[in-house]
Coordinates of C-alpha atoms in Angstrom, one line a residue:
Chain A
X1 CA 0.0 0.0 0.0
X2 CA 2.8 2.4 0.7
X3 CA 4.2 1.7 -2.8
X4 CA 0.8 2.7 -4.1
X5 CA 0.9 5.9 -1.9
X6 CA 4.0 7.3 -3.7
X7 CA 2.6 6.2 -7.0
X8 CA -0.7 7.9 -6.3
X9 CA 1.1 11.0 -5.2
X10 CA 2.9 10.9 -8.4
X11 CA -0.3 10.5 -10.5
X12 CA -1.9 13.3 -8.5
X13 CA 0.9 15.7 -9.2
X14 CA 1.1 14.9 -12.9
X15 CA -2.7 15.2 -13.2
X16 CA -2.7 18.6 -11.3
X17 CA 0.2 19.9 -13.3
X18 CA -1.4 18.7 -16.6
X19 CA -4.5 20.9 -15.8
X20 CA -2.9 23.9 -14.1
X21 CA -5.4 26.7 -14.6
X22 CA -8.3 24.3 -13.9
X23 CA -6.6 23.2 -10.6
X24 CA -5.8 26.7 -9.6
X25 CA -9.4 27.9 -10.2
X26 CA -10.9 24.9 -8.4
X27 CA -8.8 25.3 -5.4
X28 CA -9.5 29.0 -5.0
X29 CA -12.2 28.5 -2.4
X30 CA -9.8 26.5 -0.3
X31 CA -7.1 29.1 -0.6
X32 CA -9.5 31.9 0.4
X33 CA -10.9 29.8 3.3
X34 CA -7.4 29.0 4.7
X35 CA -6.3 32.6 4.0
X36 CA -9.2 34.0 6.1
X37 CA -8.8 31.6 9.0
X38 CA -5.1 32.1 9.4
X39 CA -5.4 35.8 8.9
X40 CA -8.2 36.1 11.3
X41 CA -6.3 33.9 13.9
X42 CA -3.2 36.0 13.3
X43 CA -5.1 39.2 14.0
X44 CA -6.7 37.8 17.1
X45 CA -3.4 36.6 18.5
X46 CA -1.9 40.0 17.7
X47 CA -4.8 41.7 19.4
X48 CA -4.2 39.5 22.4
X49 CA -0.5 40.5 22.6
X50 CA -1.5 44.1 22.3
X51 CA -4.2 43.8 24.9
X52 CA -1.9 42.1 27.4
X53 CA 0.7 44.9 27.0
X54 CA -1.9 47.6 27.2
X55 CA -3.5 46.1 30.2
X56 CA -0.4 46.3 32.2
X57 CA -0.8 50.1 32.5
X58 CA -4.2 49.5 34.1
X59 CA -2.9 47.0 36.7
X60 CA -5.7 44.7 37.9
X61 CA -5.3 46.1 41.4
X62 CA -6.5 49.6 40.5
X63 CA -10.1 50.7 40.8
X64 CA -11.3 53.9 39.1
X65 CA -14.0 56.0 40.7
X66 CA -15.6 57.6 37.8
X67 CA -18.7 59.4 36.7
X68 CA -19.6 56.9 34.1
X69 CA -19.0 53.2 33.4
X70 CA -16.3 52.5 30.8
X71 CA -18.5 50.2 28.8
X72 CA -22.1 49.7 28.3
X73 CA -23.4 50.7 31.7
X74 CA -27.2 50.7 31.8
X75 CA -27.5 54.5 32.3
X76 CA -29.2 56.8 29.9
X77 CA -27.5 59.8 28.7
X78 CA -29.6 62.3 30.6
X79 CA -29.1 60.4 33.8
X80 CA -25.5 60.4 33.2
X81 CA -25.5 64.1 32.4
X82 CA -27.2 64.8 35.8
X83 CA -24.7 62.7 37.8
X84 CA -22.6 64.8 40.0
X85 CA -19.0 65.3 39.2
X86 CA -16.3 63.2 40.9
X87 CA -14.6 65.4 43.5
X88 CA -11.0 65.3 44.7
X89 CA -12.0 65.0 48.3
X90 CA -13.6 61.5 47.7
X91 CA -10.1 60.2 47.5
X92 CA -9.1 61.3 50.9
X93 CA -12.3 60.1 52.4
X94 CA -12.0 56.7 50.9
X95 CA -8.4 56.5 52.0
X96 CA -9.6 57.0 55.5
X97 CA -12.7 54.9 55.5
X98 CA -11.8 51.9 53.4
X99 CA -9.6 49.1 54.7
X100 CA -8.7 48.1 51.2
X101 CA -7.3 51.4 49.7
X102 CA -3.4 51.4 49.7
X103 CA -2.9 54.4 47.4
X104 CA -5.1 57.2 46.0
X105 CA -4.5 59.5 43.0
X106 CA -7.0 61.8 41.5
X107 CA -6.4 62.1 37.8
X108 CA -7.8 64.7 35.4
X109 CA -7.1 65.1 31.8
X110 CA -7.3 67.5 28.9
X111 CA -5.8 67.8 25.5
X112 CA -3.6 70.6 24.4
X113 CA -0.5 71.7 22.7
X114 CA 3.0 71.8 24.2
X115 CA 5.3 74.4 22.5
X116 CA 9.1 74.7 22.6
X117 CA 10.5 77.5 20.4
X118 CA 9.5 76.6 16.8
X119 CA 8.4 73.1 17.7
X120 CA 5.1 71.9 19.0
X121 CA 3.1 68.7 19.6
X122 CA -0.5 68.1 20.3
X123 CA -0.8 66.0 23.4
X124 CA -2.9 65.1 26.4
X125 CA -1.9 66.1 29.8
X126 CA -2.9 64.7 33.1
X127 CA -3.1 66.5 36.4
X128 CA -2.4 64.1 39.3
X129 CA -0.7 63.8 42.6
X130 CA 2.7 62.2 43.3
X131 CA 0.9 59.1 44.5
X132 CA 0.0 58.4 40.9
X133 CA 3.2 56.5 40.6
X134 CA 1.9 53.9 43.1
X135 CA -1.3 53.5 41.1
X136 CA 0.4 52.8 37.8
X137 CA 2.9 50.1 37.5
X138 CA 3.5 50.7 33.8
X139 CA 5.0 54.1 34.2
X140 CA 8.5 54.5 34.8
X141 CA 10.6 57.7 35.1
X142 CA 13.5 57.3 32.7
X143 CA 15.2 60.6 33.2
X144 CA 14.8 63.1 35.9
X145 CA 12.2 62.7 38.6
X146 CA 8.5 62.9 39.3
X147 CA 7.1 66.0 41.0
X148 CA 6.8 66.2 44.8
X149 CA 4.0 66.8 47.1
X150 CA 5.3 70.3 47.8
X151 CA 5.3 71.1 44.1
X152 CA 1.8 69.7 43.8
X153 CA 0.5 71.8 46.7
X154 CA 2.1 75.0 45.5
X155 CA 1.1 74.5 42.0
X156 CA 4.5 74.5 40.5
X157 CA 4.8 74.7 36.8
X158 CA 6.7 71.6 36.3
X159 CA 5.9 68.6 34.1
X160 CA 6.9 65.1 33.3
X161 CA 6.7 64.3 29.5
X162 CA 6.3 61.1 27.6
X163 CA 9.0 59.7 25.5
X164 CA 7.3 60.8 22.3
X165 CA 7.0 64.4 23.4
X166 CA 10.7 64.4 24.4
X167 CA 11.5 63.1 20.9
X168 CA 9.4 65.6 19.1
X169 CA 10.6 68.7 21.1
X170 CA 14.1 67.8 22.1
X171 CA 15.4 65.2 19.7
X172 CA 18.5 63.9 21.4
X173 CA 19.1 66.9 23.6
X174 CA 18.7 66.6 27.4
X175 CA 15.1 67.8 28.2
X176 CA 15.6 68.0 31.9
X177 CA 15.5 71.6 33.2
X178 CA 14.3 73.0 29.8
X179 CA 11.3 75.1 29.5
X180 CA 8.2 74.5 27.4
X181 CA 4.9 76.3 27.0
X182 CA 1.4 75.1 27.4
X183 CA -0.9 77.9 26.2
X184 CA 0.7 81.0 27.8
X185 CA 2.2 79.2 30.8
X186 CA 5.7 78.3 31.1
X187 CA 6.6 74.8 32.5
X188 CA 9.9 73.3 33.4
X189 CA 10.5 69.7 32.4
X190 CA 11.6 67.7 35.4
X191 CA 11.2 64.2 34.1
X192 CA 10.8 62.0 31.1
X193 CA 8.9 58.7 31.2
X194 CA 10.1 55.5 29.7
X195 CA 8.6 54.1 26.5
X196 CA 5.2 52.4 27.0
X197 CA 4.0 51.9 23.6
X198 CA 0.4 52.3 22.3
X199 CA -2.8 51.5 24.1
X200 CA -4.6 48.8 22.1
X201 CA -2.8 50.0 19.1
X202 CA -4.9 53.2 19.3
X203 CA -3.2 56.1 21.0
X204 CA 0.3 56.4 22.3
X205 CA 0.9 56.2 26.1
X206 CA 4.2 58.0 25.3
X207 CA 2.4 61.1 24.0
X208 CA 1.2 62.4 27.3
X209 CA 2.5 64.8 29.9
X210 CA 1.9 64.8 33.6
X211 CA 1.6 67.9 35.7
X212 CA 0.9 68.4 39.4
X213 CA -2.9 68.3 40.2
X214 CA -2.6 71.6 42.1
X215 CA -1.2 73.2 39.1
X216 CA -3.9 71.7 36.9
X217 CA -6.6 73.1 39.1
X218 CA -5.1 76.5 39.1
X219 CA -4.4 76.9 35.3
X220 CA -7.3 74.9 33.9
X221 CA -10.9 74.2 34.6
X222 CA -11.9 72.7 37.9
X223 CA -15.0 71.3 36.5
X224 CA -13.3 68.9 34.0
X225 CA -13.5 65.2 33.7
X226 CA -11.9 63.4 36.6
X227 CA -11.5 60.0 38.1
X228 CA -9.9 58.8 41.2
X229 CA -7.4 56.0 41.0
X230 CA -7.5 53.6 44.0
X231 CA -4.8 51.0 44.5
X232 CA -6.3 48.2 46.4
X233 CA -5.5 44.6 47.5
X234 CA -5.3 42.8 44.1
X235 CA -6.5 39.5 45.6
X236 CA -9.7 41.0 46.9
X237 CA -10.8 43.2 44.2
X238 CA -14.5 42.2 44.3
X239 CA -14.7 42.7 48.1
X240 CA -12.8 46.0 47.8
X241 CA -15.3 47.1 45.1
X242 CA -18.3 46.3 47.2
X243 CA -16.9 48.1 50.3
X244 CA -15.9 51.2 48.3
X245 CA -19.2 51.3 46.6
X246 CA -20.8 51.4 50.1
X247 CA -18.6 54.3 51.1
X248 CA -19.2 56.1 48.0
X249 CA -23.0 55.8 48.4
X250 CA -22.6 57.2 51.9
X251 CA -20.4 60.1 50.6
X252 CA -23.1 60.8 47.9
X253 CA -25.8 60.5 50.5
X254 CA -27.8 58.0 48.4
X255 CA -30.9 56.4 49.9
X256 CA -31.1 52.6 49.7
X257 CA -33.7 52.8 46.9
X258 CA -31.6 55.1 44.7
X259 CA -29.2 53.9 42.0
X260 CA -25.5 54.5 42.1
X261 CA -24.8 57.9 40.6
X262 CA -21.1 57.1 40.1
X263 CA -19.2 54.2 38.6
X264 CA -16.4 52.0 39.9
X265 CA -14.3 50.8 37.0
X266 CA -11.8 48.0 36.9
X267 CA -9.6 46.6 34.2
X268 CA -11.7 43.5 34.2
X269 CA -14.5 45.5 32.4
X270 CA -11.9 46.1 29.7
X271 CA -11.2 42.4 29.5
X272 CA -14.9 41.6 29.4
X273 CA -15.3 44.1 26.6
X274 CA -12.3 42.8 24.8
X275 CA -13.5 39.3 25.1
X276 CA -16.8 40.3 23.4
X277 CA -14.9 42.0 20.6
X278 CA -12.7 39.0 20.1
X279 CA -15.7 36.7 20.0
X280 CA -17.3 38.9 17.4
X281 CA -14.2 39.0 15.2
X282 CA -13.6 35.2 15.7
X283 CA -17.3 34.4 15.0
X284 CA -17.3 36.4 11.8
X285 CA -14.0 34.8 10.9
X286 CA -15.3 31.3 11.5
X287 CA -18.4 32.2 9.5
X288 CA -16.4 33.5 6.5
X289 CA -14.0 30.6 6.8
X290 CA -16.8 27.9 6.9
X291 CA -18.5 29.5 4.0
X292 CA -15.5 29.6 1.8
X293 CA -14.4 26.2 2.7
X294 CA -17.8 24.7 1.9
X295 CA -17.7 26.6 -1.4
X296 CA -14.1 25.4 -1.9
X297 CA -15.1 21.8 -1.0
X298 CA -17.9 21.9 -3.6
X299 CA -15.4 23.3 -6.2
X300 CA -13.1 20.3 -5.5
X301 CA -15.8 17.9 -5.7
X302 CA -16.9 19.3 -8.9
X303 CA -13.5 19.2 -10.4
X304 CA -12.9 15.6 -9.2
X305 CA -16.1 14.5 -10.9
X306 CA -14.8 16.1 -14.1
X307 CA -11.5 14.4 -13.6
X308 CA -13.0 11.0 -13.0
X309 CA -15.2 11.4 -16.1
X310 CA -12.4 12.5 -18.3
X311 CA -10.3 9.6 -17.1
X312 CA -13.0 6.9 -17.3
X313 CA -11.0 5.1 -20.0
X314 CA -7.7 5.3 -17.9
X315 CA -9.6 3.9 -15.0
X316 CA -10.8 1.0 -17.2
X317 CA -7.3 0.3 -18.4
X318 CA -5.9 0.5 -14.8
X319 CA -8.6 -2.0 -13.7
X320 CA -7.8 -4.3 -16.6
X321 CA -4.1 -4.2 -15.4
X322 CA -5.1 -5.2 -12.0
X323 CA -6.0 -2.1 -10.0
X324 CA -8.5 -3.0 -7.3
X325 CA -11.4 -0.7 -6.3
X326 CA -9.4 0.4 -3.3
X327 CA -6.4 1.3 -5.4
X328 CA -8.6 3.5 -7.7
X329 CA -10.3 5.1 -4.7
X330 CA -7.0 5.9 -3.2
X331 CA -5.7 7.3 -6.4
X332 CA -8.5 9.9 -6.8
X333 CA -8.7 10.6 -3.1
X334 CA -5.0 11.3 -3.1
X335 CA -5.5 13.7 -6.0
X336 CA -8.3 15.6 -4.1
X337 CA -6.2 15.6 -1.0
X338 CA -3.0 16.9 -2.9
X339 CA -4.9 19.7 -4.6
X340 CA -6.5 20.9 -1.3
X341 CA -3.2 20.5 0.6
X342 CA -1.4 22.6 -2.0
X343 CA -4.2 25.1 -1.9
X344 CA -4.1 25.2 1.9
X345 CA -0.3 25.7 1.8
X346 CA -0.6 28.5 -0.8
X347 CA -3.3 30.2 1.3
X348 CA -1.2 30.0 4.4
X349 CA 1.8 31.4 2.5
X350 CA -0.2 34.3 1.4
X351 CA -1.6 34.8 4.9
X352 CA 2.0 34.8 6.3
X353 CA 3.0 37.3 3.7
X354 CA 0.1 39.5 4.5
X355 CA 0.6 39.2 8.3
X356 CA 4.2 40.4 8.0
X357 CA 2.9 43.4 6.1
X358 CA 0.1 44.1 8.6
X359 CA 2.6 43.7 11.4
X360 CA 4.2 46.9 10.5
X361 CA 1.0 48.8 11.4
X362 CA -0.6 46.5 13.9
X363 CA 1.2 43.8 16.0
X364 CA 0.3 40.3 14.4
X365 CA 2.0 37.0 14.7
X366 CA 0.8 33.9 12.9
X367 CA 0.4 31.2 15.5
X368 CA 2.0 27.9 14.3
X369 CA -0.8 25.8 15.7
X370 CA -3.3 27.7 13.6
X371 CA -1.2 27.3 10.5
X372 CA -1.0 23.6 11.0
X373 CA -4.7 23.4 11.9
X374 CA -5.5 25.2 8.6
X375 CA -3.5 22.8 6.6
X376 CA -5.1 19.8 8.4
X377 CA -8.5 21.4 7.8
X378 CA -7.8 21.7 3.9
X379 CA -6.7 18.1 3.9
X380 CA -9.9 17.1 5.6
X381 CA -11.9 19.1 3.0
X382 CA -10.0 17.2 0.3
X383 CA -11.0 13.8 1.9
X384 CA -14.7 14.8 2.3
X385 CA -15.1 16.4 -1.0
X386 CA -13.0 13.7 -2.9
X387 CA -14.8 10.7 -1.4
X388 CA -17.9 10.6 -3.5
X389 CA -16.1 11.2 -6.9
X390 CA -13.4 8.7 -5.9
X391 CA -15.8 6.0 -5.0
X392 CA -17.7 6.6 -8.1
X393 CA -14.4 6.0 -10.0
X394 CA -13.7 2.9 -8.0
X395 CA -17.0 1.3 -8.7
X396 CA -16.8 1.9 -12.5
X397 CA -17.4 -1.3 -14.5
X398 CA -14.0 -2.0 -16.3
X399 CA -15.8 -3.1 -19.5
X400 CA -17.9 0.0 -19.8
X401 CA -14.9 2.2 -18.7
X402 CA -12.7 0.6 -21.5
X403 CA -15.5 1.3 -24.0
X404 CA -15.8 4.9 -23.0
X405 CA -15.0 7.4 -25.7
Chain B
X1 CA -0.2 -30.1 -22.3
X2 CA -2.1 -29.2 -19.2
X3 CA -5.4 -27.4 -19.2
X4 CA -5.0 -23.6 -18.6
X5 CA -8.5 -22.4 -19.1
X6 CA -11.7 -24.3 -18.9
X7 CA -15.0 -22.6 -19.6
X8 CA -18.1 -24.8 -19.2
X9 CA -21.7 -23.8 -20.1
X10 CA -20.8 -20.1 -19.9
X11 CA -23.8 -17.9 -20.2
X12 CA -23.9 -14.2 -20.1
X13 CA -27.3 -12.5 -20.2
X14 CA -27.9 -8.8 -20.2
X15 CA -31.1 -7.1 -19.4
X16 CA -31.5 -4.2 -21.9
X17 CA -34.7 -2.3 -21.3
X18 CA -36.6 -5.4 -20.0
X19 CA -35.4 -7.5 -22.9
X20 CA -32.9 -10.3 -22.3
X21 CA -29.9 -10.2 -24.5
X22 CA -28.1 -13.5 -24.7
X23 CA -24.5 -12.4 -25.4
X24 CA -23.1 -15.8 -24.5
X25 CA -25.5 -18.7 -24.4
X26 CA -23.7 -21.8 -23.3
X27 CA -20.0 -21.7 -24.3
X28 CA -17.6 -24.5 -23.7
X29 CA -14.0 -23.8 -24.4
X30 CA -10.8 -25.4 -23.1
X31 CA -7.4 -23.8 -23.7
X32 CA -4.1 -25.5 -23.0
X33 CA -0.7 -23.9 -22.2
X34 CA 1.1 -22.4 -25.1
X35 CA -1.8 -22.5 -27.4
X36 CA -2.1 -19.8 -30.1
X37 CA -5.8 -19.2 -30.5
X38 CA -7.9 -16.7 -32.5
X39 CA -11.5 -15.9 -31.7
X40 CA -13.5 -14.8 -34.7
X41 CA -17.0 -13.7 -35.2
X42 CA -19.1 -10.8 -36.7
X43 CA -20.0 -7.9 -34.5
X44 CA -22.7 -8.7 -32.0
X45 CA -21.8 -12.4 -32.1
X46 CA -20.6 -12.3 -28.5
X47 CA -16.9 -12.5 -29.2
X48 CA -16.2 -9.4 -27.1
X49 CA -18.2 -10.7 -24.3
X50 CA -16.2 -14.0 -24.5
X51 CA -13.0 -12.0 -24.5
X52 CA -14.1 -10.0 -21.4
X53 CA -15.1 -13.3 -19.8
X54 CA -11.7 -15.0 -20.5
X55 CA -10.1 -11.8 -19.4
X56 CA -11.8 -11.8 -16.0
X57 CA -13.3 -8.4 -16.7
X58 CA -16.9 -9.9 -16.5
X59 CA -18.6 -12.6 -14.6
X60 CA -20.9 -15.2 -16.1
X61 CA -24.7 -15.4 -15.5
X62 CA -24.2 -19.2 -15.4
X63 CA -21.5 -21.8 -16.0
X64 CA -18.1 -22.4 -14.7
X65 CA -14.8 -20.8 -15.4
X66 CA -11.6 -22.4 -14.2
X67 CA -8.3 -20.6 -14.6
X68 CA -5.3 -22.7 -13.6
X69 CA -7.5 -24.5 -11.1
X70 CA -8.9 -21.3 -9.6
X71 CA -12.7 -20.9 -9.9
X72 CA -13.1 -17.5 -11.5
X73 CA -16.8 -17.5 -11.7
X74 CA -17.0 -17.4 -7.9
X75 CA -14.6 -14.5 -7.4
X76 CA -15.3 -11.1 -6.2
X77 CA -14.0 -7.9 -7.7
X78 CA -10.8 -7.8 -5.8
X79 CA -9.9 -11.4 -6.6
X80 CA -10.7 -10.7 -10.2
X81 CA -8.4 -7.7 -10.2
X82 CA -5.7 -9.9 -8.7
X83 CA -6.2 -12.6 -11.4
X84 CA -6.1 -10.0 -14.2
X85 CA -2.9 -8.5 -12.7
X86 CA -1.0 -11.7 -12.3
X87 CA -2.3 -14.0 -15.1
X88 CA -3.6 -11.9 -17.9
X89 CA -1.9 -9.5 -20.2
X90 CA -4.2 -7.3 -22.2
X91 CA -3.4 -5.7 -25.6
X92 CA -6.1 -3.4 -26.9
X93 CA -6.9 -2.2 -30.4
X94 CA -6.5 1.4 -29.2
X95 CA -3.4 0.7 -27.3
X96 CA -4.8 2.4 -24.2
X97 CA -1.5 3.7 -22.9
X98 CA -1.4 6.5 -20.3
X99 CA -0.7 9.5 -22.5
X100 CA 1.3 11.5 -19.9
X101 CA 3.6 8.7 -18.8
X102 CA 6.7 7.5 -20.5
X103 CA 6.8 4.0 -22.1
X104 CA 8.7 2.8 -19.1
X105 CA 6.1 4.2 -16.7
X106 CA 3.3 2.6 -18.7
X107 CA 5.0 -0.7 -18.5
X108 CA 5.5 -0.3 -14.8
X109 CA 1.8 0.1 -14.1
X110 CA 0.8 -3.6 -13.7
X111 CA 4.0 -4.2 -11.7
X112 CA 2.9 -1.4 -9.2
X113 CA -0.4 -3.2 -8.7
X114 CA 1.5 -6.4 -8.1
X115 CA 3.3 -4.6 -5.3
X116 CA 6.7 -5.1 -6.8
X117 CA 9.4 -2.9 -5.2
X118 CA 10.5 0.0 -7.3
X119 CA 14.0 -1.0 -8.3
X120 CA 12.8 -4.5 -9.4
X121 CA 9.8 -2.9 -11.1
X122 CA 12.0 -0.6 -13.3
X123 CA 14.4 -3.4 -14.1
X124 CA 11.6 -5.7 -15.2
X125 CA 9.7 -3.0 -17.2
X126 CA 12.9 -2.2 -19.0
X127 CA 13.6 -5.8 -19.7
X128 CA 10.0 -6.1 -21.1
X129 CA 10.5 -3.1 -23.3
X130 CA 13.8 -4.5 -24.7
X131 CA 12.0 -7.8 -25.4
X132 CA 9.7 -5.9 -27.9
X133 CA 12.7 -4.0 -29.3
X134 CA 12.0 -0.7 -27.6
X135 CA 15.1 -0.5 -25.4
X136 CA 15.9 2.9 -26.9
X137 CA 12.5 4.4 -26.5
X138 CA 11.9 3.8 -22.8
X139 CA 11.6 7.4 -21.9
X140 CA 9.4 8.6 -24.7
X141 CA 5.8 9.4 -24.1
X142 CA 3.2 7.7 -26.4
X143 CA 2.7 10.8 -28.5
X144 CA 6.4 10.6 -29.4
X145 CA 6.0 7.1 -30.7
X146 CA 4.5 5.6 -33.9
X147 CA 1.5 3.5 -33.8
X148 CA 3.4 0.3 -34.1
X149 CA 5.7 1.4 -31.3
X150 CA 2.8 2.2 -29.1
X151 CA 1.3 -1.2 -29.6
X152 CA 4.7 -2.7 -28.7
X153 CA 4.7 -0.7 -25.6
X154 CA 1.2 -2.1 -24.9
X155 CA 2.6 -5.6 -25.5
X156 CA 5.5 -5.0 -23.2
X157 CA 3.1 -3.9 -20.5
X158 CA 1.0 -7.0 -21.1
X159 CA 4.1 -9.1 -20.6
X160 CA 5.5 -7.3 -17.6
X161 CA 4.0 -9.5 -15.0
X162 CA 4.7 -12.7 -17.0
X163 CA 1.1 -13.6 -17.4
X164 CA -0.3 -17.0 -18.2
X165 CA -2.1 -15.7 -21.2
X166 CA -1.8 -12.7 -23.5
X167 CA -5.3 -11.5 -24.6
X168 CA -5.2 -9.2 -27.6
X169 CA -8.3 -7.6 -28.9
X170 CA -7.9 -6.5 -32.6
X171 CA -4.3 -5.7 -31.9
X172 CA -3.6 -4.5 -35.5
X173 CA -7.0 -2.8 -36.0
X174 CA -5.6 0.7 -35.6
X175 CA -2.3 0.1 -37.4
X176 CA -1.0 0.4 -41.0
X177 CA -0.4 -2.9 -42.6
X178 CA 3.4 -2.7 -42.2
X179 CA 3.2 -2.1 -38.4
X180 CA 0.5 -4.8 -38.3
X181 CA 3.0 -7.2 -39.7
X182 CA 5.6 -6.3 -37.1
X183 CA 3.1 -6.7 -34.3
X184 CA 2.0 -10.1 -35.6
X185 CA 5.5 -11.1 -35.7
X186 CA 5.9 -10.2 -32.2
X187 CA 3.0 -12.4 -31.2
X188 CA 4.4 -15.3 -33.3
X189 CA 7.7 -14.9 -31.4
X190 CA 5.9 -14.8 -28.1
X191 CA 4.2 -17.9 -28.9
X192 CA 7.4 -19.5 -30.0
X193 CA 8.9 -18.6 -26.6
X194 CA 6.1 -20.5 -24.8
X195 CA 3.4 -17.9 -24.2
X196 CA -0.3 -18.7 -24.5
X197 CA -1.9 -16.1 -26.9
X198 CA -5.5 -15.4 -27.6
X199 CA -6.3 -13.0 -30.5
X200 CA -9.8 -11.6 -30.9
X201 CA -10.2 -10.4 -34.6
X202 CA -12.5 -10.3 -37.5
X203 CA -9.7 -10.4 -40.0
X204 CA -9.1 -13.7 -41.6
X205 CA -5.4 -13.2 -42.2
X206 CA -4.8 -12.2 -38.6
X207 CA -6.7 -15.3 -37.4
X208 CA -4.5 -17.4 -39.7
X209 CA -1.5 -16.7 -37.5
X210 CA -3.1 -18.8 -34.8
X211 CA -3.0 -22.6 -34.6
X212 CA -6.6 -22.8 -33.7
X213 CA -9.6 -20.6 -34.5
X214 CA -12.9 -20.4 -32.5
X215 CA -15.8 -19.0 -34.4
X216 CA -18.5 -17.4 -32.3
X217 CA -22.0 -16.8 -33.6
X218 CA -25.1 -15.8 -31.8
X219 CA -23.5 -16.4 -28.4
X220 CA -22.4 -19.9 -29.2
X221 CA -19.3 -21.6 -30.4
X222 CA -20.0 -22.2 -34.1
X223 CA -16.7 -23.8 -35.1
X224 CA -13.5 -24.7 -33.2
X225 CA -11.0 -25.8 -35.7
X226 CA -7.2 -26.2 -36.0
X227 CA -5.4 -24.2 -38.6
X228 CA -3.2 -26.2 -41.0
X229 CA -1.6 -23.3 -42.8
X230 CA 1.9 -22.3 -42.0
X231 CA 1.6 -19.0 -40.2
X232 CA 5.1 -18.1 -41.0
X233 CA 4.1 -17.2 -44.4
X234 CA 4.3 -13.6 -45.3
X235 CA 1.1 -11.8 -44.3
X236 CA -0.7 -10.3 -47.3
X237 CA -0.6 -6.6 -47.4

C-alpha cells in the first residue's frame, strides 16, 4: 500500500500539473478559506498580545472611581448628564474609610499643545498627585524625577513628559531643566517617562504629559473630567469594590432605593469588553471561513467529478491491469487531498506574507498551531469532497470504462 | 499439455430495457498452455463478451470458469483484479496507454499493482520493453512514438507480470499494414517462446497466425478448428 501511496502522489501531481489553470481555479475556495482563517487567527493573536501589553498600565489592582462606566453601563445619557462630578476629596475620604485602599491618586485630563521654540506637539496632559506612581505600574521615570507633594500643593509649573514628546521637542538633547509652553504658561521639564507603547494600538501612552494636580486646578478648569485611582489589594478586588461602593454611596448621600450615581471601574471591564470584541471577530471569521471552505469543497468535488469522467478510460485500463477498487479510490482521493493540501499551503503562505505586512501597522503573529490546523482542515476538505467522486471512479465497471470514448 | 483455461456452459445475459440479450449462451472452451488461438465472429456475435469473460473483466450469469485450477466464476472484484494482474496480459486495439507517462512508466503500471518494489519494477519494465525492441524508446511518451511502437509498448506492458495468457483484442486494427506485420511477428515470437496467446479479430489473415480458430456466432461456439496453414508465411498486405 505504501508503494501505491507514492505512485498515487505521483499520479496526483502529474494530473494537477497537466490541468494547471483548472486546478488553480478549483482550489481558490480552499485558498480563500485558509487565508481567512489564518489571517483572522493572526489578527486575534496580535490583538491578544497588544491587549496584554496595554492592560499592564491598568494593573488589575487599580479601581477607578468615575462618573460613568467605561463600557455599556445601563445608564441613559440624561441620567449620566445629571450625575454629580467626581470630587478630589472623595479620594481622601475613601483612604480613611476603606480598609482596602493602599494608594489614592485623582487624575484629570485634557488635551492641548506643548510648544518649545518653533516646535510643538498636540498631546494630552494629566493632572495628578505624586501618589500616581503607586497606582500605575507601567509608568517609569526614565530621566529626571516625578514632582513632589510640595510642588503639587504649591502649584509649581513643572511637568513630566512622555518619550514621544521628548523626541518631538528635544530630539537627542537633554530635556531636563528645559522650559516648554502650554498655552501662555511656562513649564519646566523635570522628568521623562520611559517608552510604554500604544494602548490597544490606538493612542500612544508616550504622547502624554503629567503635571501636578494643584497646578492643573489653578491653570485649567476645575470642572473637568476626573477620576480617582485607588490602588487596592489585588486578591480581593470584588470585596474591595463592594466596600468602596458602600462608602461612595454614603459620601453621595444616596438612599437605599436610589441607584448609584457614580461608577467603579476596573480593568476586568476592559477584559470583558475585549473578550466580546474578540468573540465577534472570531465568530465572523469562522463564518467566512466555513462558508469559503464549503464553497471550496464543492469546487473540489466538482473538479474531481470532471477528472473522473475524463479519465474513465484510464480507469478501465488500470482495472484491466489489476487495479482494485481500493487502489482506484486511493488514487483519486489522493488527487483531491493533494490539490487541497497545495491550496491550503498556498493560502497559508499568502496569509503569512500579509501578516508580516500588517505587522508594520498592527502587531500580528501567525500562531504555528493555527497554521498547522488550517493545513489539516484543507486536507480534511480534500478527503470529504473527494470521497464521492473517488468512490464513483472505484466502482466503474471496467468493461464500460474501457469502451468509454 | 495441461489445461490452462476451462469454460463450461458459460452464459452471459444482459437485461436491456426489459429484454434479455443472450450475449453468450452456453459456451464450452478449453485452452491449453502455449496455445495460439484466435477468436472470430461478426460484431454482435458475443466474441467481445467472451473475451471479457476470459479476461476476467466480466462474470458469467451461469456456467463455470476455471483458470489454472482457480474458480473464476465465484470470485469477487478484488480477486478478479488480482487474477487480471497476475495472469492476464491485455493488448487493446487502441493501445490504451497513459498518455502523460513514458513508455517505461506505462509498463510499470501492472507491476505497481503487483506490489513489486521500485527497483525491481524498473528493471523488469525495462527488460520487457527490450524484449519488444523498444530498449531505446523507454523514456518517450506515447505521442512521441509511432502506432506500431505504441502497440509494442502495450505488449511490453501486457508481458511485464509474466502472465499466463496474452489477450489481444484486434491488436492490429488501428495500425497500418506494415506495423501490423511487425506486431503479428511479435505475437508469433511470443508464442514461439512458450506464451499462450488469444487473438480476438475479425480479419481472416490475422486469425490465420493462430494454430486454432474459435468461431462465435449468436453467443455460441459455431466452429472450433485447428489451422493447418503455416503461419510463418508472409502476411498479405
